[in-house]
Coordinates of C-alpha atoms in Angstrom, one line a residue:
M1 CA -42.7 21.2 -75.4
S2 CA -41.2 25.3 -74.3
H3 CA -38.9 26.9 -75.8
C4 CA -36.6 26.4 -73.6
Q5 CA -37.0 23.0 -74.5
T6 CA -36.9 22.7 -78.2
G7 CA -34.8 25.4 -78.1
M8 CA -32.6 26.7 -80.7
R9 CA -30.4 22.9 -80.4
G10 CA -27.9 23.4 -83.4
Y11 CA -28.4 25.8 -85.0
A12 CA -26.4 28.2 -82.7
M13 CA -23.0 27.0 -82.9
R14 CA -23.3 25.6 -87.2
R15 CA -21.1 27.6 -88.8
P16 CA -23.2 29.2 -92.4
K17 CA -22.1 28.6 -95.6
T18 CA -21.4 32.0 -96.6
G19 CA -19.0 32.4 -94.7
H20 CA -20.3 35.8 -93.1
G21 CA -19.1 36.1 -90.3
L22 CA -21.0 38.4 -89.3
Q23 CA -23.8 36.7 -89.8
W24 CA -22.2 33.3 -87.9
L25 CA -21.4 35.9 -84.7
C26 CA -25.1 36.8 -84.5
T27 CA -26.4 33.7 -85.0
V28 CA -24.2 33.0 -82.0
L29 CA -25.4 35.7 -80.1
L30 CA -28.9 35.3 -80.6
G31 CA -28.7 31.9 -79.6
V32 CA -27.0 32.4 -76.9
A33 CA -30.0 35.8 -76.0
F34 CA -33.0 32.6 -76.6
L35 CA -31.4 30.4 -74.4
T36 CA -30.0 32.8 -71.7
G37 CA -34.1 34.1 -71.3
C38 CA -35.5 30.0 -71.0
T39 CA -32.9 29.9 -68.2
R40 CA -34.8 29.9 -64.6
Q41 CA -33.8 32.7 -61.2
E42 CA -33.4 31.5 -58.4
L43 CA -35.0 33.1 -56.7
T44 CA -34.6 35.8 -53.8
P45 CA -35.2 33.9 -50.0
G46 CA -38.2 37.1 -49.9
E47 CA -39.8 35.1 -52.6
R48 CA -38.5 31.4 -51.9
A49 CA -40.1 32.2 -47.7
A50 CA -43.6 33.9 -49.5
A51 CA -43.8 30.4 -51.7
V52 CA -43.4 28.9 -48.6
A53 CA -46.1 30.6 -47.0
K54 CA -48.6 31.6 -49.3
S55 CA -49.2 27.3 -50.1
C56 CA -49.5 27.0 -46.3
Y57 CA -52.1 29.7 -45.8
E58 CA -53.4 27.0 -49.1
A59 CA -53.3 24.8 -47.5
L60 CA -55.7 25.5 -43.8
Y61 CA -58.0 27.1 -46.7
D62 CA -58.2 24.4 -48.6
G63 CA -58.7 21.9 -45.4
H64 CA -55.8 20.6 -45.4
P65 CA -54.4 21.6 -41.9
E66 CA -52.0 18.9 -41.5
L67 CA -50.1 20.3 -43.5
F68 CA -50.1 24.3 -42.5
L69 CA -49.4 22.6 -39.6
D70 CA -46.9 21.0 -40.5
G71 CA -45.3 24.4 -42.2
R72 CA -44.3 26.0 -38.7
V73 CA -41.1 25.7 -37.2
G74 CA -41.3 23.1 -34.1
A75 CA -44.3 21.1 -36.0
E76 CA -42.0 18.0 -35.7
D77 CA -40.8 18.2 -32.0
M78 CA -45.2 19.0 -30.6
P79 CA -46.5 16.2 -28.6
Q80 CA -49.5 14.4 -30.4
S81 CA -51.9 16.4 -28.7
Y82 CA -50.6 20.3 -28.6
R83 CA -50.7 18.7 -32.6
D84 CA -54.5 18.0 -32.4
Q85 CA -55.9 20.3 -30.4
L86 CA -53.7 23.2 -32.6
L87 CA -55.4 20.8 -35.5
E88 CA -58.7 21.0 -34.1
A89 CA -58.4 24.5 -33.9
Y90 CA -58.2 25.5 -37.2
R91 CA -61.0 23.6 -38.4
R92 CA -62.3 25.9 -36.1
H93 CA -61.0 28.7 -37.9
V94 CA -62.2 27.3 -41.3
T95 CA -65.2 27.2 -40.1
Q96 CA -65.7 30.3 -38.7
V97 CA -64.5 31.9 -42.2
N98 CA -66.6 29.8 -44.0
N99 CA -69.1 31.4 -42.3
Q100 CA -68.3 33.9 -42.4
H101 CA -66.4 35.6 -45.2
R102 CA -67.8 32.9 -47.3
G103 CA -64.3 30.8 -47.3
V104 CA -60.8 31.7 -49.0
S105 CA -61.1 32.3 -52.5
S106 CA -57.8 33.7 -52.4
V107 CA -54.7 33.6 -51.7
R108 CA -51.3 35.7 -52.6
V109 CA -48.6 37.8 -52.0
S110 CA -47.8 41.4 -51.5
R111 CA -44.4 41.4 -50.4
A112 CA -41.8 39.5 -48.7
E113 CA -39.4 42.4 -46.0
M114 CA -36.4 40.9 -44.9
D115 CA -36.5 42.2 -40.5
S116 CA -32.5 41.4 -39.9
T117 CA -33.1 43.2 -36.1
L118 CA -35.3 40.3 -35.7
H119 CA -34.2 38.1 -38.4
L120 CA -37.2 36.7 -39.4
M121 CA -38.9 37.3 -43.6
Q122 CA -42.5 38.9 -43.2
V123 CA -44.3 37.6 -45.3
F124 CA -47.4 40.2 -46.2
L125 CA -50.1 37.8 -48.3
V126 CA -53.6 39.8 -49.0
L127 CA -56.3 36.7 -48.3
G128 CA -59.8 37.4 -51.0
Y129 CA -62.9 35.8 -49.8
G130 CA -65.7 34.3 -51.0
D131 CA -68.7 37.7 -50.2
N132 CA -65.4 40.1 -51.8
S133 CA -63.8 41.7 -49.2
Q134 CA -60.3 41.5 -48.4
E135 CA -58.0 41.1 -45.9
E136 CA -53.7 41.7 -46.1
M137 CA -51.7 39.8 -42.9
V138 CA -48.4 38.4 -41.4
V139 CA -46.8 36.4 -41.6
P140 CA -43.4 35.9 -40.1
M141 CA -41.2 32.9 -41.7
V142 CA -37.7 32.3 -40.5
E143 CA -35.1 29.9 -42.6
Q144 CA -33.1 26.7 -41.0
Q145 CA -31.3 24.3 -42.6
G146 CA -32.3 25.6 -45.5
K147 CA -36.6 25.3 -45.2
W148 CA -38.3 27.9 -44.8
L149 CA -40.8 27.8 -42.3
M150 CA -43.1 29.9 -40.5
K151 CA -43.1 31.3 -37.5

């Protein structure tokens, strides 16, 4: 159980029997500070877009190209034949990366920047390869109906 779950339940609001108002106030403030520190802050749009981009690329290099494709704009509307062609191209790409760089060992977010002109979130990912080389790439992301998708 985390500190947030066990927390200071019951302690912050119980007034000490000693009658010391300052002690009670300090206890309340400590409890509030503790509980506030445990609340999850809402993610920024850049953080949300970056998390989606990262998980899509991790899925691709972990052998799940269909999950990668589902993270693209328009994937649900494309004809099955085109979808199949894209999945095959993704598989060939992963095979090529595995042969040239001994696969992808890590995907990490470098940064995310809003491009207000194009109405895109540019997510910068760093691919760490099995041969210890790295490559930074830009993944344009767009938000549609509250969901971040790769452009």
